[in-house]
Coordinates of C-alpha atoms in Angstrom, one line a residue:
Chain A
X1 CA -45.5 115.2 6.4
X2 CA -44.2 116.1 3.0
X3 CA -45.9 117.7 0.3
X4 CA -46.1 114.6 -1.5
X5 CA -48.3 112.7 1.0
X6 CA -50.7 115.9 1.4
X7 CA -51.1 115.8 -2.6
X8 CA -51.7 112.1 -2.1
X9 CA -54.4 112.5 0.6
X10 CA -55.9 115.2 -1.4
X11 CA -56.2 112.8 -4.7
X12 CA -58.1 110.4 -2.2
X13 CA -60.1 113.1 -1.0
X14 CA -61.1 114.1 -4.5
X15 CA -62.3 110.5 -5.6
X16 CA -64.4 110.2 -2.5
X17 CA -65.9 113.6 -3.1
X18 CA -66.7 112.6 -6.7
X19 CA -68.1 109.4 -5.4
X20 CA -70.4 111.4 -3.1
X21 CA -71.4 114.2 -5.1
X22 CA -71.8 112.8 -8.9
X23 CA -74.8 110.3 -7.5
X24 CA -76.2 113.3 -5.3
X25 CA -76.3 115.9 -8.5
X26 CA -77.7 113.3 -10.7
X27 CA -74.7 112.8 -13.1
X28 CA -74.7 109.1 -12.4
X29 CA -78.0 107.4 -11.4
X30 CA -77.8 107.0 -7.4
X31 CA -79.4 103.6 -8.1
X32 CA -76.7 102.0 -9.9
X33 CA -73.9 103.9 -8.0
X34 CA -74.9 104.8 -4.6
X35 CA -73.1 107.7 -2.7
X36 CA -70.3 107.2 -0.5
X37 CA -72.4 108.5 2.5
X38 CA -75.0 105.6 1.6
X39 CA -72.4 103.0 1.6
X40 CA -71.1 103.9 4.7
X41 CA -74.7 103.8 6.4
X42 CA -75.3 100.3 4.9
X43 CA -71.7 98.9 6.3
X44 CA -73.0 100.8 9.8
X45 CA -76.4 98.7 9.6
X46 CA -74.5 95.5 8.6
X47 CA -72.2 96.2 11.5
X48 CA -75.1 96.8 13.9
X49 CA -76.8 93.6 13.0
X50 CA -73.7 91.7 13.2
X51 CA -73.3 90.4 9.8
X52 CA -70.6 92.4 8.8
X53 CA -68.5 90.6 11.6
X54 CA -69.7 87.3 11.0
X55 CA -69.1 87.2 7.3
X56 CA -65.7 89.4 7.5
X57 CA -64.5 86.7 10.3
X58 CA -65.2 83.4 8.1
X59 CA -63.6 85.1 4.6
X60 CA -60.5 86.3 6.5
X61 CA -60.2 82.7 8.3
X62 CA -60.6 81.1 5.1
X63 CA -58.0 83.4 3.3
X64 CA -55.6 83.1 6.4
X65 CA -55.8 79.4 6.3
X66 CA -55.2 78.8 2.7
X67 CA -52.3 81.4 2.8
X68 CA -50.7 80.0 5.7
X69 CA -51.0 76.7 4.2
X70 CA -49.3 77.8 1.1
X71 CA -46.7 79.3 3.2
X72 CA -46.0 76.3 4.9
X73 CA -45.8 74.2 2.0
X74 CA -44.6 76.1 -0.6
X75 CA -41.9 78.0 1.0
X76 CA -39.9 74.6 2.0
X77 CA -40.6 73.4 -1.5
X78 CA -39.3 76.4 -3.1
X79 CA -35.8 76.3 -0.8
X80 CA -35.7 72.7 -1.3
X81 CA -35.9 72.5 -5.0
X82 CA -34.1 75.9 -5.5
X83 CA -31.1 75.3 -3.0
X84 CA -30.3 72.0 -3.1
X85 CA -32.0 69.9 -5.9
X86 CA -31.4 72.0 -9.2
X87 CA -32.0 68.8 -11.5
X88 CA -35.4 68.0 -9.9
X89 CA -36.4 71.7 -10.0
X90 CA -35.7 71.7 -13.6
X91 CA -37.9 68.6 -14.0
X92 CA -40.5 69.7 -11.8
X93 CA -40.8 73.2 -13.1
X94 CA -43.0 72.7 -16.5
X95 CA -45.3 70.5 -14.2
X96 CA -45.6 73.0 -11.5
X97 CA -46.2 75.8 -14.3
X98 CA -48.9 73.6 -15.7
X99 CA -50.3 73.4 -12.0
X100 CA -50.1 77.1 -11.5
X101 CA -52.4 77.3 -14.9
X102 CA -54.9 75.1 -13.2
X103 CA -57.6 77.7 -11.9
X104 CA -58.8 75.8 -8.9
X105 CA -62.4 77.5 -9.3
X106 CA -62.7 75.3 -12.9
X107 CA -61.6 72.4 -10.4
X108 CA -64.1 73.2 -7.7
X109 CA -66.4 70.7 -8.7
X110 CA -64.0 68.0 -8.3
X111 CA -62.3 69.4 -5.3
X112 CA -66.1 69.3 -3.7
X113 CA -66.0 65.6 -4.7
X114 CA -63.4 64.7 -2.4
X115 CA -63.3 67.5 0.4
X116 CA -67.1 68.3 0.7
X117 CA -68.7 71.6 0.2
X118 CA -67.5 73.0 3.7
X119 CA -64.4 75.0 4.9
X120 CA -62.1 72.8 3.7
X121 CA -62.6 72.8 -0.1
X122 CA -62.3 76.8 0.1
X123 CA -59.2 76.6 2.1
X124 CA -57.6 74.3 -0.5
X125 CA -58.7 76.2 -3.3
X126 CA -56.8 79.1 -1.7
X127 CA -53.6 77.2 -0.8
X128 CA -53.5 75.8 -4.5
X129 CA -53.5 79.3 -5.9
X130 CA -51.2 81.0 -3.4
X131 CA -48.7 77.8 -3.4
X132 CA -47.3 78.8 -6.7
X133 CA -46.3 82.3 -6.9
X134 CA -44.6 81.6 -3.5
X135 CA -42.7 78.6 -4.6
X136 CA -41.6 80.2 -8.0
X137 CA -40.3 83.3 -6.3
X138 CA -38.6 81.3 -3.8
X139 CA -36.8 79.7 -6.5
X140 CA -35.9 82.8 -8.3
X141 CA -34.7 84.4 -5.1
X142 CA -32.3 81.7 -4.6
X143 CA -31.2 81.7 -8.0
X144 CA -30.5 85.3 -8.4
X145 CA -28.2 85.4 -5.1
X146 CA -25.2 87.5 -6.1
X147 CA -22.4 85.0 -6.3
X148 CA -20.0 87.1 -4.9
X149 CA -21.9 87.0 -1.6
X150 CA -21.6 83.3 -1.4
X151 CA -18.0 83.5 -2.3
X152 CA -17.0 85.8 0.2
X153 CA -19.0 84.1 2.9
X154 CA -17.3 80.8 2.1
X155 CA -14.1 82.2 1.9
X156 CA -14.7 83.6 5.7
X157 CA -15.4 79.9 6.5
X158 CA -19.1 79.8 6.9
X159 CA -20.5 76.0 6.7
X160 CA -23.2 75.0 4.7
X161 CA -25.9 75.5 7.2
X162 CA -24.9 78.8 8.2
X163 CA -24.2 80.0 4.8
X164 CA -28.0 79.3 4.1
X165 CA -29.2 80.7 6.9
X166 CA -27.1 84.1 7.3
X167 CA -26.3 84.9 3.6
X168 CA -28.8 83.0 0.9
X169 CA -32.0 83.2 2.8
X170 CA -31.5 87.0 3.9
X171 CA -30.4 87.8 0.1
X172 CA -33.7 86.1 -1.4
X173 CA -36.0 87.4 1.1
X174 CA -37.1 90.7 -1.3
X175 CA -38.1 88.2 -3.9
X176 CA -39.8 85.8 -1.6
X177 CA -42.0 88.8 -0.3
X178 CA -42.9 89.7 -3.5
X179 CA -44.2 86.2 -4.0
X180 CA -45.9 86.4 -0.8
X181 CA -47.8 89.8 -1.9
X182 CA -48.6 88.4 -5.4
X183 CA -50.2 85.2 -3.3
X184 CA -52.1 87.4 -1.1
X185 CA -53.6 89.3 -3.8
X186 CA -54.6 86.3 -5.7
X187 CA -56.2 85.0 -2.5
X188 CA -58.5 87.7 -2.3
X189 CA -59.6 87.8 -5.8
X190 CA -60.3 84.3 -5.9
X191 CA -61.8 83.8 -2.5
X192 CA -64.8 85.8 -3.5
X193 CA -65.2 83.9 -6.6
X194 CA -65.4 80.6 -4.3
X195 CA -67.7 82.0 -2.1
X196 CA -70.1 83.1 -4.6
X197 CA -70.1 80.0 -6.2
X198 CA -71.3 78.1 -3.1
X199 CA -71.2 79.5 0.3
X200 CA -73.6 80.4 3.2
X201 CA -71.3 82.6 4.4
X202 CA -68.3 85.0 3.9
X203 CA -67.9 88.5 2.0
X204 CA -68.5 87.0 -1.5
X205 CA -71.6 85.3 -0.2
X206 CA -72.8 88.7 1.4
X207 CA -72.1 90.4 -2.2
X208 CA -74.3 87.8 -4.0
X209 CA -77.0 88.1 -1.6
X210 CA -77.3 91.6 -2.1
X211 CA -77.3 91.1 -5.8
X212 CA -80.3 88.8 -5.5
X213 CA -82.3 91.0 -3.3
X214 CA -81.2 93.7 -5.9
X215 CA -79.6 95.9 -2.6
X216 CA -77.3 98.1 -4.7
X217 CA -75.8 99.9 -1.6
X218 CA -75.0 96.5 0.2
X219 CA -72.9 95.3 -3.0
X220 CA -71.0 98.8 -2.8
X221 CA -70.8 98.0 1.0
X222 CA -69.6 94.4 0.6
X223 CA -67.0 95.4 -2.5
X224 CA -65.5 98.4 -0.1
X225 CA -64.8 96.0 2.7
X226 CA -63.2 93.2 0.4
X227 CA -61.0 96.1 -1.0
X228 CA -59.9 97.3 2.3
X229 CA -58.9 94.0 3.5
X230 CA -57.1 93.5 0.2
X231 CA -55.3 96.6 0.6
X232 CA -54.7 96.1 4.4
X233 CA -53.1 92.7 3.8
X234 CA -50.9 94.0 1.1
X235 CA -49.7 96.8 3.2
X236 CA -49.2 94.4 6.2
X237 CA -46.9 92.3 4.2
X238 CA -45.1 95.3 3.1
X239 CA -44.8 96.6 6.6
X240 CA -43.5 93.3 7.8
X241 CA -40.9 93.2 5.1
X242 CA -39.5 96.7 5.8
X243 CA -39.2 95.4 9.7
X244 CA -37.6 92.1 8.3
X245 CA -35.6 93.1 5.5
X246 CA -33.7 96.0 7.0
X247 CA -30.6 95.6 5.3
X248 CA -31.7 95.7 1.6
X249 CA -32.5 98.8 -0.3
X250 CA -34.0 96.9 -3.1
X251 CA -37.5 96.2 -1.5
X252 CA -40.0 93.6 -2.9
X253 CA -41.7 94.7 -6.0
X254 CA -45.0 96.4 -6.1
X255 CA -47.9 94.2 -7.1
X256 CA -48.0 94.6 -10.7
X257 CA -44.7 96.6 -11.0
X258 CA -41.2 95.8 -12.7
X259 CA -37.5 96.9 -12.3
X260 CA -36.8 99.5 -14.5
X261 CA -36.3 98.1 -18.0
X262 CA -33.3 100.1 -19.0
X263 CA -30.4 100.0 -16.4
X264 CA -29.8 103.0 -14.7
X265 CA -26.2 103.5 -14.7
X266 CA -25.3 105.8 -17.9
Chain B
X1 CA -24.2 60.9 -31.7
X2 CA -23.1 64.4 -31.3
X3 CA -22.5 65.2 -27.4
X4 CA -24.3 68.8 -28.4
X5 CA -27.2 66.9 -29.6
X6 CA -27.2 64.3 -26.8
X7 CA -27.2 67.1 -24.2
X8 CA -30.1 68.7 -25.6
X9 CA -32.0 65.7 -25.9
X10 CA -31.1 64.9 -22.0
X11 CA -32.2 68.3 -21.0
X12 CA -35.4 67.9 -22.9
X13 CA -36.0 64.6 -21.2
X14 CA -35.3 65.7 -17.8
X15 CA -37.5 68.6 -18.8
X16 CA -40.3 66.3 -19.8
X17 CA -40.0 64.0 -17.0
X18 CA -41.7 65.9 -14.3
X19 CA -45.2 65.9 -16.5
X20 CA -44.7 62.4 -17.6
X21 CA -44.4 61.3 -14.2
X22 CA -47.4 62.9 -13.2
X23 CA -49.5 61.7 -16.2
X24 CA -48.5 58.4 -15.5
X25 CA -49.5 58.6 -11.7
X26 CA -52.9 60.1 -13.0
X27 CA -53.5 57.0 -15.5
X28 CA -52.0 54.6 -13.1
X29 CA -53.7 55.6 -9.8
X30 CA -57.4 55.1 -10.9
X31 CA -56.7 51.6 -12.5
X32 CA -54.8 50.3 -9.6
X33 CA -57.8 51.3 -7.4
X34 CA -55.7 54.2 -5.5
X35 CA -58.4 56.5 -6.2
X36 CA -61.9 56.0 -7.0
X37 CA -61.8 56.1 -10.9
X38 CA -65.6 57.3 -10.8
X39 CA -64.4 60.7 -9.5
X40 CA -61.0 60.6 -11.2
X41 CA -61.1 58.7 -14.3
X42 CA -57.5 57.8 -16.0
X43 CA -55.9 60.2 -18.5
X44 CA -56.6 57.7 -21.2
X45 CA -60.3 58.4 -20.8
X46 CA -60.1 62.1 -20.4
X47 CA -58.0 62.6 -23.9
X48 CA -60.5 60.8 -26.0
X49 CA -63.3 63.0 -24.4
X50 CA -61.4 65.9 -25.5
X51 CA -61.5 64.4 -29.2
X52 CA -65.3 64.0 -28.7
X53 CA -66.0 67.4 -27.4
X54 CA -64.0 69.0 -30.6
X55 CA -65.9 66.4 -32.9
X56 CA -69.0 67.6 -31.6
X57 CA -68.4 71.0 -32.2
X58 CA -68.7 72.4 -28.7
X59 CA -65.0 72.8 -27.8
X60 CA -64.7 75.2 -30.7
X61 CA -67.9 77.1 -29.9
X62 CA -66.9 77.6 -26.4
X63 CA -63.5 78.4 -27.2
X64 CA -64.4 81.2 -29.7
X65 CA -67.0 82.8 -27.0
X66 CA -64.3 82.4 -24.4
X67 CA -61.4 84.1 -26.7
X68 CA -63.6 86.6 -28.3
X69 CA -64.7 87.9 -24.6
X70 CA -60.9 88.0 -23.6
X71 CA -59.9 89.6 -26.9
X72 CA -62.5 92.5 -26.6
X73 CA -61.6 93.1 -23.0
X74 CA -58.0 93.2 -23.7
X75 CA -58.2 95.6 -26.7
X76 CA -60.8 97.9 -24.6
X77 CA -58.2 97.9 -21.7
X78 CA -55.5 98.6 -24.0
X79 CA -57.1 101.5 -25.6
X80 CA -57.8 103.0 -22.2
X81 CA -54.5 102.3 -20.5
X82 CA -51.9 103.0 -23.2
X83 CA -52.9 106.7 -23.7
X84 CA -53.8 107.1 -20.1
X85 CA -50.3 105.6 -19.0
X86 CA -48.2 107.7 -21.6
X87 CA -49.8 110.7 -20.7
X88 CA -49.6 110.0 -16.7
X89 CA -45.7 108.7 -17.0
X90 CA -44.5 111.3 -19.0
X91 CA -46.6 114.7 -19.3
X92 CA -48.0 114.5 -15.9
X93 CA -45.5 112.7 -13.8
X94 CA -46.2 114.6 -10.5
X95 CA -50.0 113.8 -11.1
X96 CA -49.4 110.2 -11.2
X97 CA -47.3 110.4 -8.5
X98 CA -50.3 111.9 -6.4
X99 CA -52.5 109.5 -8.1
X100 CA -50.8 106.3 -7.0
X101 CA -52.6 105.4 -3.8
X102 CA -55.9 105.8 -5.8
X103 CA -54.9 103.8 -8.7
X104 CA -53.4 101.1 -6.3
X105 CA -56.8 100.9 -4.2
X106 CA -58.8 100.5 -7.4
X107 CA -56.7 98.1 -8.9
X108 CA -57.5 95.9 -5.9
X109 CA -60.9 96.1 -6.2
X110 CA -62.3 92.6 -6.6
X111 CA -63.4 92.0 -10.2
X112 CA -66.1 89.6 -8.9
X113 CA -67.8 91.9 -6.9
X114 CA -67.8 94.5 -9.9
X115 CA -69.6 92.0 -11.7
X116 CA -73.0 92.4 -10.2
X117 CA -72.5 96.4 -10.7
X118 CA -71.5 96.0 -14.2
X119 CA -74.7 93.8 -14.6
X120 CA -76.6 96.6 -13.3
X121 CA -75.0 98.9 -15.9
X122 CA -74.8 97.0 -19.2
X123 CA -77.6 94.0 -18.3
X124 CA -76.8 90.3 -18.4
X125 CA -75.2 90.5 -21.8
X126 CA -71.8 90.1 -23.0
X127 CA -70.8 93.8 -22.2
X128 CA -70.7 92.9 -18.5
X129 CA -68.3 90.2 -18.9
X130 CA -66.1 92.3 -21.4
X131 CA -66.2 95.0 -18.7
X132 CA -65.0 92.7 -16.1
X133 CA -62.3 91.5 -18.4
X134 CA -61.3 95.1 -19.4
X135 CA -61.1 96.1 -15.8
X136 CA -59.1 93.1 -14.9
X137 CA -56.6 93.5 -17.7
X138 CA -56.5 97.6 -17.6
X139 CA -54.2 97.8 -14.2
X140 CA -51.3 95.8 -15.4
X141 CA -51.1 97.3 -18.7
X142 CA -51.5 100.8 -17.3
X143 CA -49.1 100.4 -14.4
X144 CA -46.6 98.6 -16.8
X145 CA -46.9 101.4 -19.4
X146 CA -46.2 104.2 -16.4
X147 CA -43.4 102.2 -15.6
X148 CA -41.8 101.9 -18.9
X149 CA -42.2 105.5 -19.8
X150 CA -40.3 106.4 -16.5
X151 CA -37.8 103.9 -17.4
X152 CA -36.7 105.4 -20.8
X153 CA -33.2 106.4 -21.1
X154 CA -32.8 110.2 -20.3
X155 CA -30.4 110.5 -22.7
X156 CA -32.6 109.3 -25.4
X157 CA -35.1 112.1 -24.2
X158 CA -32.6 114.7 -24.4
X159 CA -31.0 113.8 -27.8
X160 CA -34.6 113.8 -29.2
X161 CA -35.2 117.1 -27.6
X162 CA -31.8 118.6 -28.8
X163 CA -32.7 117.2 -32.3
X164 CA -36.0 119.6 -32.1
X165 CA -38.9 116.9 -31.9
X166 CA -42.2 118.4 -30.8
X167 CA -43.8 117.0 -28.0
X168 CA -46.0 114.7 -29.8
X169 CA -43.4 113.2 -32.0
X170 CA -41.1 112.7 -28.7
X171 CA -44.2 110.7 -27.2
X172 CA -44.7 108.7 -30.3
X173 CA -41.5 108.1 -31.7
X174 CA -39.2 107.7 -28.6
X175 CA -41.4 107.2 -25.6
X176 CA -43.5 104.7 -27.0
X177 CA -40.9 102.5 -28.9
X178 CA -38.7 102.6 -25.9
X179 CA -41.2 101.7 -23.3
X180 CA -42.9 98.7 -25.6
X181 CA -41.0 95.9 -24.2
X182 CA -42.4 96.8 -20.5
X183 CA -45.7 97.3 -22.1
X184 CA -45.7 94.0 -23.7
X185 CA -44.8 92.7 -20.3
X186 CA -48.0 94.2 -18.8
X187 CA -50.0 93.0 -21.6
X188 CA -49.0 89.3 -21.2
X189 CA -49.7 89.7 -17.5
X190 CA -53.3 91.1 -18.0
X191 CA -53.9 88.6 -20.7
X192 CA -52.8 85.8 -18.4
X193 CA -54.5 87.1 -15.7
X194 CA -57.7 88.0 -17.3
X195 CA -58.0 84.3 -18.8
X196 CA -58.2 83.1 -15.3
X197 CA -60.6 85.5 -14.3
X198 CA -62.8 85.1 -17.2
X199 CA -63.3 81.2 -16.8
X200 CA -63.9 81.5 -13.0
X201 CA -66.6 84.3 -14.1
X202 CA -68.0 82.2 -17.0
X203 CA -68.6 79.2 -14.1
X204 CA -70.4 81.7 -11.9
X205 CA -73.1 82.8 -14.5
X206 CA -73.1 82.6 -18.3
X207 CA -74.5 80.4 -21.0
X208 CA -71.4 80.1 -23.3
X209 CA -67.6 79.9 -22.9
X210 CA -65.2 77.4 -21.6
X211 CA -66.0 77.8 -18.0
X212 CA -69.5 77.2 -18.7
X213 CA -68.3 73.9 -20.6
X214 CA -67.1 72.6 -17.5
X215 CA -69.8 73.9 -15.2
X216 CA -72.3 72.5 -17.4
X217 CA -70.3 69.0 -17.3
X218 CA -70.4 68.9 -13.7
X219 CA -74.0 70.2 -13.2
X220 CA -74.8 66.9 -15.6
X221 CA -72.2 64.5 -13.7
X222 CA -70.4 64.0 -16.7
X223 CA -67.2 63.6 -14.9
X224 CA -64.6 62.9 -17.3
X225 CA -66.1 65.8 -19.5
X226 CA -65.1 68.2 -16.5
X227 CA -61.4 66.7 -16.8
X228 CA -61.4 67.0 -20.4
X229 CA -62.5 71.0 -20.4
X230 CA -60.2 71.6 -17.5
X231 CA -57.4 70.1 -19.2
X232 CA -58.0 72.1 -22.3
X233 CA -58.2 75.1 -20.3
X234 CA -54.7 74.6 -18.5
X235 CA -53.2 73.9 -21.9
X236 CA -54.5 76.8 -23.6
X237 CA -53.4 79.1 -20.8
X238 CA -50.2 77.5 -20.8
X239 CA -49.7 78.0 -24.6
X240 CA -51.1 81.7 -24.4
X241 CA -48.3 82.7 -21.7
X242 CA -45.6 81.0 -23.7
X243 CA -46.8 82.5 -27.1
X244 CA -46.7 85.8 -25.7
X245 CA -43.3 85.3 -24.0
X246 CA -41.8 84.0 -27.4
X247 CA -43.4 86.9 -29.1
X248 CA -41.7 89.4 -26.7
X249 CA -38.2 87.8 -27.0
X250 CA -38.7 87.9 -30.8
X251 CA -39.9 91.4 -30.9
X252 CA -38.0 93.2 -28.9
X253 CA -34.3 91.5 -29.2
X254 CA -32.9 94.7 -29.8
X255 CA -33.6 95.6 -26.2
X256 CA -32.2 92.4 -24.8
X257 CA -29.2 92.7 -26.9
X258 CA -28.8 96.5 -25.7
X259 CA -29.6 95.3 -22.0
X260 CA -27.3 92.1 -21.7
X261 CA -24.5 92.4 -24.1
X262 CA -23.5 96.2 -23.7
X263 CA -19.8 95.4 -24.7
X264 CA -20.2 94.2 -28.3
X265 CA -21.3 90.9 -28.7
X266 CA -23.1 91.6 -31.7
X267 CA -26.4 92.1 -32.8
X268 CA -28.3 89.1 -33.7
X269 CA -31.5 89.6 -35.6
X270 CA -34.3 86.8 -34.4
X271 CA -35.8 84.5 -36.3
X272 CA -38.9 86.5 -37.3
X273 CA -39.3 90.3 -37.2
X274 CA -42.6 91.9 -37.9
X275 CA -42.8 94.6 -40.9
X276 CA -45.6 97.1 -41.4
X277 CA -47.6 94.8 -43.3
X278 CA -47.4 92.0 -40.5
X279 CA -48.7 94.4 -38.2
X280 CA -51.5 95.6 -40.4
X281 CA -52.5 92.2 -41.4
X282 CA -52.3 91.3 -37.7
X283 CA -54.6 94.3 -36.4
X284 CA -56.9 93.7 -39.7
X285 CA -57.4 90.2 -38.6
X286 CA -58.0 91.1 -34.7
X287 CA -60.6 93.6 -36.0
X288 CA -62.3 91.2 -38.2
X289 CA -62.2 88.5 -35.7
X290 CA -63.7 91.0 -32.8
X291 CA -66.4 91.8 -35.6
X292 CA -67.3 88.4 -36.6
X293 CA -66.6 86.9 -33.3
X294 CA -69.5 89.4 -31.8
X295 CA -71.9 88.4 -34.4
X296 CA -71.3 84.6 -33.6
X297 CA -71.1 85.3 -29.9
X298 CA -74.7 87.2 -30.3
X299 CA -76.0 84.4 -32.2
X300 CA -75.1 81.5 -29.6
X301 CA -76.2 83.6 -26.6
X302 CA -79.6 83.7 -28.4
X303 CA -79.8 79.9 -29.3
X304 CA -78.5 79.4 -25.6
X305 CA -81.5 81.5 -24.1
X306 CA -84.1 80.1 -26.1
X307 CA -84.2 76.4 -26.0
X308 CA -83.9 76.6 -22.1
X309 CA -87.2 74.5 -21.8
X310 CA -86.7 71.6 -24.3
X311 CA -84.1 69.2 -24.4
X312 CA -82.3 70.2 -21.3
X313 CA -80.9 73.7 -22.2
X314 CA -77.4 73.0 -23.3
X315 CA -77.2 70.2 -25.5
X316 CA -79.3 71.7 -28.1
X317 CA -76.8 74.0 -29.5
X318 CA -73.9 72.0 -29.3
X319 CA -73.9 71.0 -32.9
X320 CA -74.2 74.5 -34.5
X321 CA -71.7 74.6 -37.2
X322 CA -69.1 77.5 -36.2
X323 CA -67.7 79.7 -38.8
X324 CA -65.3 81.7 -37.2
X325 CA -63.4 83.8 -39.5
X326 CA -60.5 81.6 -40.6
X327 CA -59.1 79.9 -37.4

């Protein structure tokens, strides 16, 4: 364990200690921000009554189903548009940008007309949201493949199919993973909104229900568990990427991060 | 016809064809009975509905409320994130490395779960919504500021240091300008995500704003109106994104010139460069909008709260004439 890891763990401990101590000494109103130990015991209570497992499973199922649907649709869409049909991609791009702007939560009422208020409406909302980052980053990934790589592979006599599978796809993998992580982040944010709008189960419902009964500790318990799953999903995708994309030193960008603005050659 | 002109026209026709095809489908599918026209009214019925909403004054009213909330939150977020990001990026680099996991976890905290907490702190008024917006846009601005400051060419920093600038001068005259392009990307991402989440938050619980307009139409089964509101929101988000991108390109063309044309190629001034006066006028306008908009939004909220018993709540304050400070 190196020095920085120790410091990082220390920083997290300081945050948790502040969360525990500030309400206890009365620096913030403990009714509004309950101490960390209170939130933990609320989580334990929820766990004992089985509510935690039930709501978490429902939420995870929705998020996972929506995300997988988005991957199943968005990845081939991006590959086909970016790889084979550049003109169709140019024609479709403005429309896809508009679609990406179309917040599915606004359209929730219309989606409910067609799909009912059950599971499928929520999965559709998540899938709609996640499909665009995946498609866009796949197209970007394909377009930014180093032409030198393709030329080298061609001159070594690779066929079209092999060129795609062995060169183009691996070279665009970091960008595809960036899109995946972005999509997963969006999925969790909007899943909670969708569950707050109208659901009878799920973590978003748990938070709204706790709000209606003024159970602040449970609001924090729900929020913590949602944050935990959002972070865990992000780390999971990052981990998968590290196993899959072993050859590349430029990994997918962190959520909300950018390559350096000034190229670092000087 | 000139071949270059022909090419331009061809390009734009190609770019527009996807959207045109979609609109055509939207128009024809309900008319030909492929979809129930009650649930999906054709586009030609949705477009006049936007005009009608505008004439009633409802659209402007809710637009001002939404934009005011977004602007307040963004300004608040920038006021916090810029100084913190500049300091964490340069002065306290080791601290920001150590804080990295904490900041990442905090940035993943879901804004919708924070809404009940903010309501506890600030009541159900505007402050809670502005706080949600500020929370959402805080993280992109903060992260991009840190990244921007770290990405500043060390040669520039060293040259400035060897010319004997003080720490404050270094921060304000070298690091801030050099990282502005990156910060601008953060602000754009923050603004786009914020708008997305604000509208959703307005649908969840609010008495005014574009999200409320759509939600209210759905509650009253005014289906063309849902589509009208949604179309307007989509266009607005699209325009917001495009405008900010255009601004970035125009404002920071010196950076692009350095990055993409390292060997000569000439430095081309963009069409429009803001001077000090433009910046001052822009800031003054923003401030004026925040203040006047605040007064207006308070008024709208009061009116929305009062007639809940009579005349079905919402329709009462639709006709309020809106003076929005020079829009």
